[in-house]
Steps between C-alpha positions, in 0.01 A plus 500: 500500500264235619508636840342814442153417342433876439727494224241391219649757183784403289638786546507495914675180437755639263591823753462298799731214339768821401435574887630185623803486280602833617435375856720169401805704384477793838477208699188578649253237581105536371373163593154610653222844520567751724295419801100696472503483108293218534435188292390632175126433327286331745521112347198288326537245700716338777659286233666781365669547822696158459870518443807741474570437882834649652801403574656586814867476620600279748669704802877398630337338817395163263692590179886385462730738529627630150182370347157634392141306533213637350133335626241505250215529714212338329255583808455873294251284314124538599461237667842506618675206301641383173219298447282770395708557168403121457148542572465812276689290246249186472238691551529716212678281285168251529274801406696569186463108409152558561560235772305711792180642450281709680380299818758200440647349816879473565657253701836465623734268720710790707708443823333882559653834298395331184159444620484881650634599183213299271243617760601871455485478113161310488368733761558773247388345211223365625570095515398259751850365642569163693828415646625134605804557779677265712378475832868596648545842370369781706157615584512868440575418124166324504316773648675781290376302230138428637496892577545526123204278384670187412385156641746299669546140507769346760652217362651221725873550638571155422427550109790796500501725226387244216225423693349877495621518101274170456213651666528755312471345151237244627277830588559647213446242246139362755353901434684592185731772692785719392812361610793708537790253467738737669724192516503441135367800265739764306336790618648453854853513346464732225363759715810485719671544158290801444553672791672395789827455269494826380384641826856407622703598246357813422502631828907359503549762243578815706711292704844351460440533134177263538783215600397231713686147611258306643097431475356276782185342537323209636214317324123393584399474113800590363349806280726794654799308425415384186353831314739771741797238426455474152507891474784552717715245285371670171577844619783451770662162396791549758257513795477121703186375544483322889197284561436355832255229654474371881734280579264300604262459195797494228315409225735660246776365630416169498511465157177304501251650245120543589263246288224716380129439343454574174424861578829539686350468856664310730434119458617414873712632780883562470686266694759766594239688690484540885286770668664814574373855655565752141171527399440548163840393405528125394203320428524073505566518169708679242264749286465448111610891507785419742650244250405676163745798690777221560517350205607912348834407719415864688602359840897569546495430912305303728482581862281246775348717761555315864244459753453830702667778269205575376308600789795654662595711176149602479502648820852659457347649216227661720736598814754647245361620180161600604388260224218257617498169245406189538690154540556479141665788487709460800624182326577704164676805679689204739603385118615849368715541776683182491582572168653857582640348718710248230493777217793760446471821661315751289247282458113551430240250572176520509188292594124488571332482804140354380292597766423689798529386865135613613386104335697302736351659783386064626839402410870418612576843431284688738540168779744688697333864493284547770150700536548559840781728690806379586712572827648799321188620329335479876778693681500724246112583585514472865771804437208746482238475764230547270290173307709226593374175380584231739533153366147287611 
């Protein structure tokens, strides 16, 4: 019912409810509007246009045979990643607290969608927003989020992640800032809870008798696997949870716990950590969210994503699917079909893809697309006689 806004009476619910149970038992499938009906009652504001993103099935060109993928494709969101359900999250939670006040700043360490997500949210509330960021992660997440008001402040490469997280607090404490915590706070994982758990399992209902096998994510804070996982295990307790890191930064597996400050920042680096190209995913430390999530027991498989898969995925994704994600999600779908693979036919998986491909336009993904034409592209001009562009 969350999917169709326009349903705002008790009793459209109730008839369109008796709708989809009569759908359920003809076997016939109502899992979006009829193409022209439109979106329903224009919104209040683009916050309200943050979550209930689709899920789309993965084809037989990537999926195992005798197996089913779902993607969750959280680049539905406004700002076309997951992070904007965390943004919305802090954001409103610290206005209920009376935390954020009319003309407050917000500040925020972000390897990028979190920052783009903060930046939308203050830009329609009306804060001031600064964002710390690593000086490795790519440019056009600093200018989406410049194009959206915020300030940005590049932090060093060699201080990692912690060092962007410690800029962070020291800005906030020298002006008396908001800051968001995303690493550490409750409303990142309880939002999650809220809604991306029951996103999934709701719209599970109509099929297979709303059975699934397998839920697979990766982690940058740790809040989608902590507040979706704890759902899924309260309302489908059968389905395995499969996390997976780089396995190159495997912080997790280690074993090696993250010292923290007294707020449950980071007090340091994690000595398991190496650099590796899933942005997002992984920071040099394990997140206070992150290990609040592992100590509920919610993981039940752990797969290491090797160099390369993730790019490559990504773009098998795009050549095959039509579905245009980013690294992170190339490394979650590269996940979700290893474990079809290894699962018992008839099985369902499903997993998120975080982002959209569009923000790693300066990185490894895009290296080996080129702007120019290719021998093929060129022949294939020079096959008409008229405006052929010859190579300079």
């Amino acid at each position: 019912i969350n999917r169709f806004p326009h349903l705002t009476s008790l009793l459209d619910r109730i008839m369109f409810s008796k709708v989809c149970d009569m759908a359920k038992k003809s076997g016939t499938r109502y899992l979006s509007k009829k193409r022209g009906e439109g979106y329903g009652p224009p919104l209040e504001n683009i916050g309200e246009a943050v979550g209930n993103t689709p899920m789309v099935k993965i084809n037989e060109r990537l999926c195992p045979e005798g197996r089913t993928i779902y993607a969750k494709c959280e680049y539905f969101n406004p700002l076309s990643s997951v992070k904007d359900r965390l943004a919305l999250s802090i954001i409103e939670t610290a206005e209920k607290e009376g935390k954020l006040k009319p003309g407050d700043t917000v500040i925020e360490a972000t390897s990028g969608n979190t920052g783009i997500a903060v930046a939308m949210m203050c830009a329609q509330r009306g804060y001031k927003c600064v964002i710390t960021m690593a000086e490795p992660f790519s440019v056009e997440r600093r200018k989406l989020m410049r194009m959206l008001g915020a300030s940005v402040i590049v932090t060093p490469k060699a201080g990692k992640g912690t060092g962007m997280v410690e800029k962070a607090a020291e800005l906030a404490e020298k002006h008396g800032w908001f800051l968001c915590h995303q690493f550490e706070t409750d409303a990142n994982w309880k939002f999650h809870e809220e809604t991306t758990g029951p996103e999934i399992c709701n719209d599970l209902k109509g099929v297979n008798g709303g059975k699934f096998d397998y839920w697979v994510t990766g982690y940058g804070t740790g809040g989608t696997f902590h507040g979706a996982g704890k759902y899924i295990k309260a309302t489908s307790p059968d389905t395995k949870i499969v996390l997976a890191e780089p396995g190159a930064a495997n912080l997790l597996d280690s074993g090696i716990p993250t010292e923290r400050n007294a707020d449950g920042s980071p007090n340091g680096s994690h000595p398991a950590f190496k650099a590796h190209p899933i942005q997002g995913w992984t920071p040099d430390f394990i997140p206070l969210v992150l290990e609040k999530g592992m100590d509920l027991k919610l993981m039940d498989e752990y797969v290491p994503i090797p160099d390369g898969v993730a790019v490559q995925t990504s773009q098998d994704l795009a050549r095959t699917q039509g579905i245009l994600t980013g690294i992170s999600g190339g490394a979650t779908m590269w996940a979700a079909i290893e474990t079809a693979k290894k699962a018992p036919e008839g099985s369902v998986v499903v997993c998120m893809l975080p982002d959209t491909g569009e923000r790693y336009l300066s990185t490894p993904l895009f290296a080996s697309i080129a702007a120019d034409m290719n021998e093929e592209e060129l022949e294939i001009a020079k096959s008409t006689p008229s405006h052929v562009l010859l190579p300079s």
